[in-house]
Coordinates of C-alpha atoms in Angstrom, one line a residue:
Chain H
X1 CA -2.2 -11.6 -29.8
X2 CA -3.2 -8.1 -29.2
X3 CA -0.4 -5.4 -28.9
X4 CA -0.8 -2.3 -27.3
X5 CA 1.9 0.6 -26.5
X6 CA 1.8 2.0 -22.9
X7 CA 2.9 5.7 -23.0
X8 CA 2.6 8.6 -20.0
X9 CA 3.8 11.4 -21.9
X10 CA 3.0 12.9 -25.2
X11 CA 6.5 12.9 -26.7
X12 CA 6.0 9.1 -25.9
X13 CA 3.6 8.5 -28.9
X14 CA 4.6 6.1 -31.4
X15 CA 6.5 7.2 -34.7
X16 CA 4.5 6.4 -38.1
X17 CA 6.2 3.4 -38.3
X18 CA 6.0 1.7 -35.1
X19 CA 2.1 2.1 -35.5
X20 CA 1.4 -0.8 -37.6
X21 CA 2.9 -2.8 -34.9
X22 CA 0.3 -1.7 -32.2
X23 CA -3.3 -1.9 -32.5
X24 CA -4.3 -0.5 -29.0
X25 CA -2.8 2.4 -27.2
X26 CA -2.4 2.7 -23.6
X27 CA -2.3 6.5 -22.0
X28 CA -2.0 7.7 -18.5
X29 CA -0.2 7.1 -15.2
X30 CA -0.5 4.1 -12.5
X31 CA 1.2 5.7 -9.7
X32 CA 1.0 9.4 -9.3
X33 CA -1.7 11.5 -9.7
X34 CA 0.6 14.4 -10.2
X35 CA 1.2 12.9 -13.6
X36 CA -2.4 12.7 -14.7
X37 CA -2.6 13.6 -18.2
X38 CA -4.5 17.4 -18.8
X39 CA -7.7 17.1 -20.7
X40 CA -5.7 18.8 -23.5
X41 CA -2.9 15.7 -23.7
X42 CA -6.2 13.4 -23.4
X43 CA -7.7 14.9 -26.3
X44 CA -4.3 14.8 -28.3
X45 CA -3.8 10.9 -27.6
X46 CA -7.4 10.2 -28.4
X47 CA -7.2 11.9 -31.4
X48 CA -3.8 10.1 -32.4
X49 CA -5.6 6.9 -31.8
X50 CA -8.9 7.8 -33.5
X51 CA -7.0 8.9 -36.6
X52 CA -5.2 5.4 -36.8
X53 CA -7.7 3.5 -36.0
X54 CA -6.2 2.4 -32.6
X55 CA -8.1 1.2 -29.7
X56 CA -7.8 3.6 -26.6
X57 CA -7.4 2.6 -22.8
X58 CA -6.9 5.1 -20.1
X59 CA -4.7 4.3 -17.2
X60 CA -5.4 5.6 -13.8
X61 CA -3.8 5.6 -10.7
X62 CA -4.4 5.5 -6.9
X63 CA -5.9 8.8 -6.0
X64 CA -6.4 11.1 -2.7
X65 CA -9.9 13.2 -3.5
X66 CA -8.4 15.9 -4.8
X67 CA -6.8 13.7 -7.7
X68 CA -10.1 11.7 -7.8
X69 CA -11.6 15.1 -9.2
X70 CA -9.1 15.8 -11.4
X71 CA -9.9 12.5 -12.7
X72 CA -13.4 12.4 -12.9
X73 CA -13.1 15.3 -15.6
X74 CA -10.8 13.2 -17.4
X75 CA -13.4 10.2 -17.1
X76 CA -16.1 12.8 -18.6
X77 CA -14.4 14.1 -21.3
X78 CA -13.5 10.4 -22.5
X79 CA -17.3 9.2 -21.6
X80 CA -18.3 12.1 -24.5
X81 CA -15.8 10.3 -27.0
X82 CA -15.8 6.6 -26.6
X83 CA -16.7 3.6 -25.0
X84 CA -12.9 2.9 -23.8
X85 CA -11.3 1.3 -21.1
X86 CA -10.1 2.4 -18.0
X87 CA -7.8 0.6 -15.9
X88 CA -8.3 0.9 -12.3
X89 CA -5.8 0.7 -9.5
X90 CA -7.8 1.8 -6.5
X91 CA -11.4 0.6 -5.5
X92 CA -12.5 4.3 -5.2
X93 CA -12.1 5.0 -8.8
X94 CA -14.1 1.7 -9.7
X95 CA -17.1 2.8 -7.7
X96 CA -16.8 6.2 -9.6
X97 CA -16.8 4.7 -12.8
X98 CA -19.6 2.4 -11.5
X99 CA -22.0 5.2 -10.4
X100 CA -21.1 7.7 -13.2
X101 CA -19.0 6.4 -16.1
X102 CA -21.1 3.0 -17.0
X103 CA -20.3 3.2 -20.9
X104 CA -16.7 3.2 -19.9
X105 CA -15.1 -0.4 -19.5
X106 CA -13.5 -1.0 -16.3
X107 CA -9.9 -3.1 -16.2
X108 CA -8.8 -4.3 -12.9
X109 CA -5.1 -2.8 -12.7
X110 CA -1.9 -4.4 -11.5
X111 CA -1.6 -2.6 -8.2
X112 CA -4.6 -4.4 -7.4
X113 CA -3.2 -7.9 -8.2
X114 CA -1.4 -8.0 -5.1
X115 CA 1.0 -11.1 -6.4
X116 CA 4.2 -11.0 -4.6
X117 CA 7.2 -9.2 -6.9
X118 CA 10.2 -9.0 -4.7
X119 CA 13.1 -10.5 -6.3
X120 CA 14.4 -12.0 -3.4
X121 CA 12.0 -14.6 -3.5
X122 CA 14.0 -16.1 -6.5
X123 CA 16.9 -17.0 -4.3
X124 CA 14.6 -19.1 -2.4
X125 CA 12.7 -20.6 -5.5
X126 CA 14.5 -24.3 -5.6
X127 CA 13.9 -24.5 -2.1
X128 CA 9.9 -23.7 -1.7
X129 CA 7.5 -26.4 -0.8
X130 CA 5.0 -26.8 -3.7
X131 CA 2.4 -25.2 -1.9
X132 CA 4.0 -22.2 -1.4
X133 CA 5.6 -21.9 -4.8
X134 CA 1.7 -22.5 -6.1
X135 CA 0.6 -19.4 -4.0
X136 CA 3.6 -16.9 -5.3
X137 CA 2.5 -17.8 -8.9
X138 CA -1.1 -17.7 -7.8
X139 CA -3.5 -14.6 -7.3
X140 CA -6.6 -14.5 -5.5
X141 CA -8.3 -13.2 -8.8
X142 CA -9.5 -17.2 -9.1
X143 CA -11.3 -17.0 -5.6
X144 CA -14.9 -17.7 -6.2
X145 CA -16.1 -14.6 -4.4
X146 CA -13.7 -12.4 -6.0
X147 CA -14.5 -14.0 -9.3
X148 CA -18.1 -13.2 -8.7
X149 CA -17.2 -9.5 -7.8
X150 CA -15.5 -9.3 -11.1
X151 CA -18.4 -10.5 -13.2
X152 CA -21.2 -8.8 -11.6
X153 CA -19.5 -5.5 -12.2
X154 CA -18.5 -6.2 -15.8
X155 CA -14.6 -6.3 -15.3
X156 CA -13.5 -9.2 -17.9
X157 CA -9.8 -8.0 -17.8
X158 CA -7.1 -8.0 -15.3
X159 CA -3.4 -6.5 -15.7
X160 CA -0.8 -8.6 -14.9
X161 CA 3.2 -8.1 -14.2
X162 CA 5.6 -10.3 -15.7
X163 CA 6.9 -11.9 -12.3
X164 CA 9.9 -13.3 -12.6
X165 CA 8.8 -16.6 -10.4
X166 CA 6.2 -17.4 -13.1
X167 CA 2.2 -17.1 -13.3
X168 CA 0.0 -20.0 -12.5
X169 CA -3.6 -18.9 -13.5
X170 CA -6.4 -20.3 -15.6
X171 CA -8.0 -17.1 -16.0
X172 CA -10.2 -18.3 -19.3
X173 CA -11.8 -20.8 -17.3
X174 CA -13.7 -18.2 -15.5
X175 CA -14.3 -15.8 -18.7
X176 CA -11.6 -13.5 -17.6
X177 CA -8.6 -12.0 -19.9
X178 CA -5.2 -10.9 -19.3
X179 CA -3.0 -8.4 -20.5
X180 CA 0.8 -8.5 -19.5
X181 CA 3.0 -5.6 -19.0
X182 CA 6.6 -6.2 -20.8
X183 CA 9.5 -5.5 -19.8
X184 CA 8.9 -3.4 -16.4
X185 CA 7.0 -4.9 -13.7
X186 CA 6.3 -2.6 -10.5
X187 CA 7.6 -3.7 -7.0
X188 CA 6.4 -0.9 -4.9
X189 CA 5.3 2.5 -4.3
X190 CA 5.0 5.4 -2.3
X191 CA 3.8 8.9 -1.5
X192 CA 6.8 9.6 0.6
X193 CA 8.9 10.0 -2.9
X194 CA 12.4 10.2 -3.1
X195 CA 12.5 12.0 -6.3
X196 CA 11.2 15.4 -4.2
X197 CA 13.9 18.0 -3.8
X198 CA 16.5 14.8 -4.2
X199 CA 19.5 17.2 -5.8
X200 CA 18.8 19.7 -3.3
X201 CA 21.8 19.7 -0.5
X202 CA 20.4 19.5 3.1
X203 CA 17.2 18.0 2.4
X204 CA 18.1 14.4 2.3
X205 CA 16.3 13.6 5.6
X206 CA 13.4 15.9 4.4
X207 CA 11.0 13.3 3.5
X208 CA 7.0 13.3 3.3
X209 CA 4.5 14.5 1.1
X210 CA 5.5 17.4 -0.1
X211 CA 5.2 19.5 -3.2
X212 CA 7.4 18.4 -6.2
X213 CA 9.0 19.7 -9.5
X214 CA 8.4 16.3 -11.3
X215 CA 12.2 15.6 -10.4
X216 CA 11.1 12.1 -11.4
X217 CA 11.1 13.3 -15.2
X218 CA 15.0 13.9 -14.4
X219 CA 16.3 11.3 -12.7
X220 CA 16.5 7.6 -12.7
X221 CA 18.1 5.1 -9.8
X222 CA 19.5 1.8 -10.2
X223 CA 19.8 -0.1 -6.8
X224 CA 22.0 -2.6 -6.3
X225 CA 22.3 -5.1 -3.3
X226 CA 23.9 -8.4 -2.7
X227 CA 20.6 -9.8 -1.6
X228 CA 18.8 -9.0 -4.8
X229 CA 19.6 -11.3 -7.7
X230 CA 18.3 -8.6 -9.8
X231 CA 18.7 -4.7 -10.0
X232 CA 16.1 -2.5 -8.8
X233 CA 15.0 0.6 -11.0
X234 CA 13.5 3.5 -8.9
X235 CA 11.7 6.0 -10.9
X236 CA 10.0 8.9 -8.9
X237 CA 7.7 7.3 -6.2
X238 CA 7.8 3.7 -7.6
X239 CA 10.5 0.7 -7.7
X240 CA 10.5 -1.5 -11.0
X241 CA 11.9 -4.7 -12.2
X242 CA 12.4 -5.4 -15.8
X243 CA 11.4 -9.1 -17.2
X244 CA 11.8 -9.3 -21.3
X245 CA 11.2 -13.0 -21.0
X246 CA 7.8 -14.1 -22.3
X247 CA 6.3 -16.8 -20.2
X248 CA 5.6 -20.0 -22.2
X249 CA 2.1 -20.7 -20.7
X250 CA 0.1 -17.0 -21.9
X251 CA -3.0 -19.0 -23.1
X252 CA -3.3 -20.9 -20.3
X253 CA -3.2 -18.0 -18.1
X254 CA -5.4 -16.1 -20.5
X255 CA -3.3 -13.5 -21.7
X256 CA -4.1 -12.2 -25.0
X257 CA -2.7 -8.6 -25.1
X258 CA 1.1 -7.7 -24.3
X259 CA 1.2 -4.1 -23.3
X260 CA 4.5 -2.7 -24.4
X261 CA 6.5 -0.5 -22.1
X262 CA 8.9 1.5 -24.4
X263 CA 10.0 3.5 -21.0
X264 CA 9.7 3.1 -17.1
X265 CA 5.6 4.2 -17.2
X266 CA 6.2 7.2 -15.2
Chain V
X1 CA -13.3 10.5 22.1
X2 CA -10.8 9.3 20.0
X3 CA -10.0 5.3 20.9
X4 CA -6.6 3.6 21.1
X5 CA -5.6 0.3 19.5
X6 CA -2.8 -1.1 20.7
X7 CA -1.1 -4.7 19.7
X8 CA -0.8 -7.5 21.5
X9 CA 1.0 -11.0 21.0
X10 CA 0.8 -12.9 24.5
X11 CA -2.3 -13.2 26.4
X12 CA 0.0 -12.6 29.6
X13 CA 0.7 -8.9 28.9
X14 CA -3.1 -8.1 27.8
X15 CA -4.1 -6.9 31.5
X16 CA -1.1 -4.6 31.3
X17 CA -1.9 -3.3 28.2
X18 CA -5.2 -2.5 29.2
X19 CA -4.4 -0.8 32.6
X20 CA -1.8 1.4 30.6
X21 CA -4.5 2.7 28.3
X22 CA -5.5 0.5 25.7
X23 CA -9.1 0.7 24.3
X24 CA -8.8 -2.2 22.1
X25 CA -6.4 -4.9 21.1
X26 CA -5.6 -6.3 17.8
X27 CA -3.3 -9.6 17.4
X28 CA -2.3 -12.1 15.1
X29 CA -2.3 -16.0 15.6
X30 CA 0.4 -18.6 14.4
X31 CA -1.3 -22.0 13.5
X32 CA 1.2 -24.9 13.2
X33 CA -1.3 -26.3 10.4
X34 CA -0.7 -23.1 8.2
X35 CA 2.9 -23.0 8.9
X36 CA 3.2 -26.8 8.1
X37 CA 1.7 -26.2 4.5
X38 CA 3.2 -22.9 4.3
X39 CA 6.2 -22.1 5.5
X40 CA 7.1 -18.9 3.7
X41 CA 3.5 -17.6 2.6
X42 CA 2.0 -15.7 5.5
X43 CA -1.5 -16.0 7.3
X44 CA -1.0 -12.2 8.3
X45 CA 1.6 -9.3 7.7
X46 CA 4.1 -10.1 10.5
X47 CA 5.2 -14.0 10.1
X48 CA 7.4 -13.8 13.2
X49 CA 6.6 -16.0 16.1
X50 CA 7.1 -12.8 18.5
X51 CA 5.1 -10.9 16.8
X52 CA 1.9 -13.7 16.9
X53 CA -0.3 -15.7 19.7
X54 CA 0.8 -19.2 20.0
X55 CA -2.3 -21.1 19.9
X56 CA -6.3 -20.3 19.4
X57 CA -6.2 -21.7 23.4
X58 CA -4.2 -18.4 23.9
X59 CA -6.1 -16.2 22.0
X60 CA -9.2 -17.5 23.7
X61 CA -7.1 -16.5 27.1
X62 CA -6.7 -13.2 25.7
X63 CA -9.9 -12.5 24.4
X64 CA -11.5 -13.3 28.2
X65 CA -9.2 -11.3 29.9
X66 CA -10.3 -8.5 27.6
X67 CA -13.5 -8.7 27.4
X68 CA -13.4 -8.8 31.4
X69 CA -12.6 -5.2 31.0
X70 CA -14.9 -4.3 28.0
X71 CA -12.0 -4.5 25.8
X72 CA -12.4 -6.0 22.2
X73 CA -9.8 -8.1 20.3
X74 CA -9.3 -7.6 16.6
X75 CA -7.7 -10.5 14.7
X76 CA -5.5 -9.8 11.9
X77 CA -6.2 -12.0 8.9
X78 CA -4.9 -9.4 6.8
X79 CA -1.8 -10.9 4.3
X80 CA -2.7 -9.3 1.3
X81 CA -4.1 -12.0 -1.0
X82 CA -5.0 -15.7 -0.5
X83 CA -5.4 -18.1 -3.2
X84 CA -8.3 -20.5 -4.0
X85 CA -6.2 -23.4 -3.1
X86 CA -5.7 -21.7 0.3
X87 CA -8.9 -21.5 1.2
X88 CA -10.1 -24.8 2.7
X89 CA -7.3 -24.4 5.3
X90 CA -8.3 -20.3 5.4
X91 CA -12.0 -21.1 6.3
X92 CA -10.9 -23.7 9.1
X93 CA -8.7 -20.9 10.6
X94 CA -11.6 -18.9 10.5
X95 CA -13.9 -21.1 12.1
X96 CA -11.3 -21.7 15.1
X97 CA -11.2 -17.9 15.4
X98 CA -14.6 -17.3 15.5
X99 CA -14.9 -20.1 18.6
X100 CA -12.4 -17.9 20.4
X101 CA -15.0 -15.0 21.0
X102 CA -12.9 -12.2 18.6
X103 CA -15.0 -9.0 17.7
X104 CA -13.6 -8.5 14.4
X105 CA -11.6 -9.5 11.5
X106 CA -8.9 -7.5 10.2
X107 CA -8.7 -8.3 6.6
X108 CA -6.7 -6.6 3.4
X109 CA -8.0 -9.0 0.5
X110 CA -10.9 -8.1 -1.3
X111 CA -11.3 -11.6 -2.0
X112 CA -11.5 -12.7 1.6
X113 CA -13.5 -9.8 2.5
X114 CA -16.4 -10.9 -0.1
X115 CA -15.9 -14.5 1.2
X116 CA -16.8 -13.6 4.8
X117 CA -19.6 -11.2 3.5
X118 CA -21.1 -14.5 2.0
X119 CA -20.3 -16.7 5.2
X120 CA -22.1 -14.1 7.1
X121 CA -19.4 -14.7 10.2
X122 CA -21.2 -12.6 12.9
X123 CA -18.1 -10.5 13.4
X124 CA -17.2 -7.1 12.5
X125 CA -14.8 -7.0 9.7
X126 CA -12.2 -3.9 9.5
X127 CA -10.3 -3.2 6.6
X128 CA -6.4 -3.1 7.2
X129 CA -4.2 -0.6 6.0
X130 CA -3.8 -3.1 3.3
X131 CA -6.9 -2.2 1.4
X132 CA -5.7 1.4 0.5
X133 CA -8.6 3.4 0.8
X134 CA -6.7 6.9 -0.4
X135 CA -10.2 8.8 -0.8
X136 CA -14.0 8.8 0.4
X137 CA -15.1 6.6 -2.7
X138 CA -12.7 4.0 -1.7
X139 CA -14.0 4.3 2.1
X140 CA -17.9 3.9 0.8
X141 CA -16.5 1.0 -1.5
X142 CA -15.8 -0.7 1.5
X143 CA -18.8 0.4 3.5
X144 CA -21.2 -0.6 1.3
X145 CA -19.4 -4.2 1.6
X146 CA -20.7 -4.0 5.3
X147 CA -17.0 -2.9 6.6
X148 CA -17.1 -1.1 9.9
X149 CA -13.8 0.1 10.1
X150 CA -11.5 1.2 7.5
X151 CA -7.6 1.7 8.5
X152 CA -6.2 4.5 6.4
X153 CA -2.9 4.5 4.7
X154 CA 0.0 5.9 6.2
X155 CA 0.7 8.2 3.1
X156 CA -2.0 11.0 3.7
X157 CA -1.8 14.4 4.9
X158 CA -3.7 15.7 7.7
X159 CA -5.7 17.7 5.0
X160 CA -6.5 14.9 3.2
X161 CA -7.5 12.9 6.1
X162 CA -9.8 15.4 7.4
X163 CA -11.6 15.7 3.9
X164 CA -12.2 12.0 4.2
X165 CA -13.4 12.1 7.7
X166 CA -15.9 15.2 6.8
X167 CA -16.9 13.2 3.6
X168 CA -17.5 9.7 5.0
X169 CA -20.0 8.5 7.7
X170 CA -21.6 5.1 9.2
X171 CA -18.2 3.8 9.3
X172 CA -15.3 4.1 11.7
X173 CA -11.9 5.5 10.5
X174 CA -8.5 5.1 12.1
X175 CA -4.6 5.9 11.4
X176 CA -1.4 5.3 12.7
X177 CA 0.0 7.0 15.5
X178 CA 3.4 5.4 16.6
X179 CA 5.9 2.7 15.1
X180 CA 6.9 1.4 11.5
X181 CA 6.8 4.4 9.0
X182 CA 7.0 2.2 6.1
X183 CA 8.7 3.9 3.2
X184 CA 6.4 2.3 0.5
X185 CA 2.5 2.2 0.6
X186 CA 1.5 -1.0 2.4
X187 CA -1.2 -2.4 0.4
X188 CA 0.7 -1.7 -3.1
X189 CA 4.0 -3.2 -1.2
X190 CA 4.8 -6.6 -3.1
X191 CA 8.2 -7.0 -1.4
X192 CA 8.3 -9.9 1.1
X193 CA 8.2 -9.5 4.9
X194 CA 10.4 -12.5 6.1
X195 CA 10.9 -13.9 9.7
X196 CA 14.7 -14.2 9.6
X197 CA 17.4 -12.4 11.7
X198 CA 19.5 -12.8 8.3
X199 CA 20.5 -9.3 7.3
X200 CA 19.8 -10.8 3.8
X201 CA 16.2 -11.0 4.4
X202 CA 15.7 -7.8 5.9
X203 CA 12.8 -5.8 4.5
X204 CA 14.0 -4.7 1.1
X205 CA 13.3 -0.8 2.1
X206 CA 16.3 -1.6 5.1
X207 CA 19.0 -2.8 2.9
X208 CA 22.0 -1.3 2.0
X209 CA 22.3 -0.6 -1.9
X210 CA 24.8 0.6 -4.5
X211 CA 22.6 3.4 -6.0
X212 CA 23.9 4.5 -9.6
X213 CA 22.1 7.7 -10.7
X214 CA 21.1 8.0 -14.7
X215 CA 20.4 11.7 -15.4
X216 CA 21.3 14.7 -17.5
X217 CA 21.8 16.8 -14.4
X218 CA 25.4 18.0 -13.0
X219 CA 27.8 15.8 -11.0
X220 CA 27.1 17.5 -8.1
X221 CA 23.4 17.1 -8.3
X222 CA 23.4 13.2 -9.1
X223 CA 25.6 12.7 -6.1
X224 CA 23.3 14.4 -3.5
X225 CA 20.5 12.6 -5.3
X226 CA 22.2 9.4 -4.9
X227 CA 22.8 9.9 -1.5
X228 CA 18.7 10.9 -1.1
X229 CA 18.0 7.0 -2.1
X230 CA 19.8 6.1 0.9
X231 CA 17.7 7.6 3.5
X232 CA 15.3 4.7 4.5
X233 CA 18.6 2.4 5.3
X234 CA 19.9 4.8 7.7
X235 CA 16.6 5.7 9.5
X236 CA 15.3 2.0 9.6
X237 CA 18.1 1.6 12.6
X238 CA 16.4 4.3 14.6
X239 CA 12.8 3.9 14.1
X240 CA 11.0 6.0 16.5
X241 CA 8.2 7.5 14.0
X242 CA 5.8 9.3 15.7
X243 CA 2.5 11.4 14.6
X244 CA 1.3 12.3 18.2
X245 CA 1.2 16.0 17.3
X246 CA -1.6 15.2 15.2
X247 CA -3.6 13.8 17.6
X248 CA -5.0 17.4 18.0
X249 CA -6.2 17.7 14.5
X250 CA -7.7 14.1 14.7
X251 CA -9.7 15.1 17.6
X252 CA -11.1 17.9 15.4
X253 CA -12.0 15.7 12.7
X254 CA -13.9 13.4 15.3
X255 CA -11.6 10.5 14.2
X256 CA -12.8 7.1 15.3
X257 CA -9.5 5.7 16.7
X258 CA -5.6 5.5 16.3
X259 CA -3.3 3.0 16.3
X260 CA 0.0 1.9 17.4
X261 CA 1.8 -0.5 15.4
X262 CA 4.1 -2.9 17.6
X263 CA 3.6 -6.4 17.1
X264 CA 6.2 -8.3 17.9
X265 CA 7.7 -5.4 20.4
X266 CA 8.7 -6.2 24.1
X267 CA 5.7 -5.6 26.4
X268 CA 7.5 -2.8 28.1
X269 CA 8.1 -1.2 24.7
X270 CA 4.2 -1.4 24.2
X271 CA 3.5 -0.1 27.7
X272 CA 5.7 2.9 27.5
X273 CA 3.8 3.7 24.0
X274 CA 0.2 3.2 25.3
X275 CA 1.0 5.4 27.8
X276 CA 2.5 8.4 26.1
X277 CA -0.3 8.4 23.6
X278 CA -2.7 8.1 26.7
X279 CA -1.3 10.8 28.2
X280 CA -1.8 13.3 25.2
X281 CA -5.4 12.0 24.6
X282 CA -6.5 12.9 28.2
X283 CA -4.6 16.1 27.7
X284 CA -7.0 16.9 24.7
X285 CA -9.7 16.6 27.2
X286 CA -8.5 19.8 28.6
X287 CA -9.2 21.8 25.7
X288 CA -5.5 23.2 25.2
X289 CA -4.6 25.2 22.4
X290 CA -2.7 24.0 19.4
X291 CA 0.3 25.4 20.3
X292 CA 0.5 24.1 24.2
X293 CA -0.5 20.5 23.2
X294 CA 2.6 20.5 20.5
X295 CA 4.9 21.8 22.9
X296 CA 3.8 19.1 25.6
X297 CA 3.9 16.6 23.0
X298 CA 7.4 17.0 21.6
X299 CA 8.7 17.5 25.0
X300 CA 6.7 14.3 26.0
X301 CA 8.5 12.3 22.8
X302 CA 11.9 13.7 23.6
X303 CA 11.9 12.7 27.1
X304 CA 10.6 9.4 26.3
X305 CA 12.2 8.1 23.3
X306 CA 15.5 10.2 24.0
X307 CA 15.2 12.0 20.4
X308 CA 14.2 15.3 19.0
X309 CA 11.5 15.3 16.7
X310 CA 12.7 14.7 12.7
X311 CA 10.7 15.1 9.8
X312 CA 11.6 11.8 8.6
X313 CA 10.0 10.0 11.8
X314 CA 7.0 12.4 11.5
X315 CA 4.2 10.5 10.2
X316 CA 2.3 13.9 9.4
X317 CA 5.1 16.7 9.0
X318 CA 3.3 19.3 8.2
X319 CA 2.6 19.6 11.9
X320 CA 6.4 20.7 11.9
X321 CA 5.9 23.7 9.5
X322 CA 6.5 26.8 11.6
X323 CA 4.5 30.3 10.9
X324 CA 7.0 31.0 7.9
X325 CA 6.0 27.5 6.1
X326 CA 9.6 26.5 6.9
X327 CA 9.9 22.9 8.7
X328 CA 10.1 23.6 12.6
X329 CA 12.9 21.0 12.9
X330 CA 15.3 22.9 10.7
X331 CA 15.8 25.5 13.8
X332 CA 15.7 22.7 16.5

C-alpha cells in the first residue's frame, strides 16, 4: 500500500522523522483557486520531494478562466521538472492537460466522483432497499462509456473519499487504481464563501463572490444538528466530514494508495 | 435576443406559461418503475412529485402543446451520477422519453452524456449546472462532446460570465435568473435532496446548526464569525433570489438564454416569474441606459415580490455596487 501525505501549505511539510512513512507528497488545493500555490512554493515542494526521493502529485481545484491562467503557469513549471501526477477536479483543467501537458499524468479528483457524502444517509441506511444501498456505495466510474473515456485519455487512477456508507466498486476489473483520502472527506463547496469578512460586524448578510483576506486560514467552524449523525466541519468555502475507519475491502475496490491529510486540506 | 427558459410540472399549465412569455420549457418526469426500484436514489435533482410530470403520457401531451406554439421542451435527466447497475432501467426511461418527442435532454453526469453520444439519440444534449463548467476550457470540453448548450454554474461573477461568452462559440450558454440561489455549487454538492416535509430532511444548507468556532482570534470576533455561519438557514425562509438587474449585461454579452428555477412551484408563481423577466427582456429592446434599466428592475422586483433588493438574495451582487464601490443596498 502506497502512503502519501497531502499538504496545502509549506508549513505542513513533513518533519524528517515522518518522511519515512510517506513515499509520495500531494501538494496544492482542490477547493479554491485563491489558494493555489505560487511558483516559488511549488518549486520548494518539488525540491523537497526530489531530495527525499518522494513521488510528487499536484492537486488542482475547479477554476475560473483567471484561475486557469495561474494554473497553466504552475503546470508549465511542473512539466519542465517531472512527469508528475496532476489531480484534476475540473474538466476544463483536464482539457488543458491533454492539450498542452501530455507528459503529466492526469488523475481524476474526488470532486468529479459524485458519490453522495451527505451524512444523513446514515440515518436511513438500515431502511434502504438493497438497490438504493448499492447506488449510494457505487459510482458512475464503472459505466462502460465513462471507463472508455478515462482509459482513452490516459486516466488510470481515481481519487475517493472514505464514505461513511462504504464503497462498493471493483476498479481493478477495469484496470483502474484508486486513492483513498483519510481522514477528511469533502461534502460540499461554494464560491459564496462564508469565511470572507466573517468577523466583521454588519457584514453577516453580505454573501457573494467577493475579495478575501484568506480568513479561512484563521477560522474553522464545527456545525452540529440533530438531523446530522456526525459533526460537519466548515473550513473556508468547503464542508468536510471526518472518517478514520479504513474500509476492509480496499483490495476489492482497487485502493492501492492512502492519502493522509494531517490537516483539513484548505 | 435572450431566450427565457421556464419550468413546467403539469401539461395543463404549459399553455399558460407560454402565453406568459416562456420561450422554452424544461421539466422532469416521475416514473413508477424507477421509483419502485430506487425509492431514494432520484432520477433527477428534484424528486418531489410536485416537481415532475406524472407520466410519459403527460410529457407527450406537454410536448404537443408546446410544439403547437413553436416552443421546445427539455427533459431533465440530471442526477449527478448513475451507476452501471441502473443503466438498463435508465436506458428504458430514455427510450420512452424519446417517444414523446422531447427536444433535448438536460444531463449532469459525464457517463450518461457519453452513453447518449454512443446511442446517437437524435435529440439535443444540454449540460446542466451539475456539469460545473466554470471556465471556457470546460465549455469547450463539453462542446467537443457534441453538447449544444451549457448551463453555467450559479457561482460565477458577471465578469467571469462575460469572459466565457467572449471566448467560446458554437455552443449556447445560459445562466440562472430567478429563485433558488443555492448556497453551494450544485455539481459539487454531495448532500442529498430529499422529497419530505419532515424538517429533519430539509436541504442540509437550510438546517439549523449549533456552531462552534475554532480560532485564535478574540471572543468578539469569534461570536460574529459564528453568527455569520447561520446566514443560509435564515434566508432560505425568505427565498426570493433574483439576478434580473444583470439582464442588461447578459444582453451585451450575447448570452443565449436565462433560466428560471421553479420546478414544484405553483402555476401562479411560475407565471408571475415569467412575466417579470419577460417585461425586462422587452424593455431591453428599447435600448435603455444601464441606470434606467436597473431602476425599473428594482422597482418591479420590489412591487411584485414585496421585498427590497438584498445582497444575499442577489445572484450577481456586483450589480448592487454604487459609484464608490460600496454595496448599493447598504443605503437602501
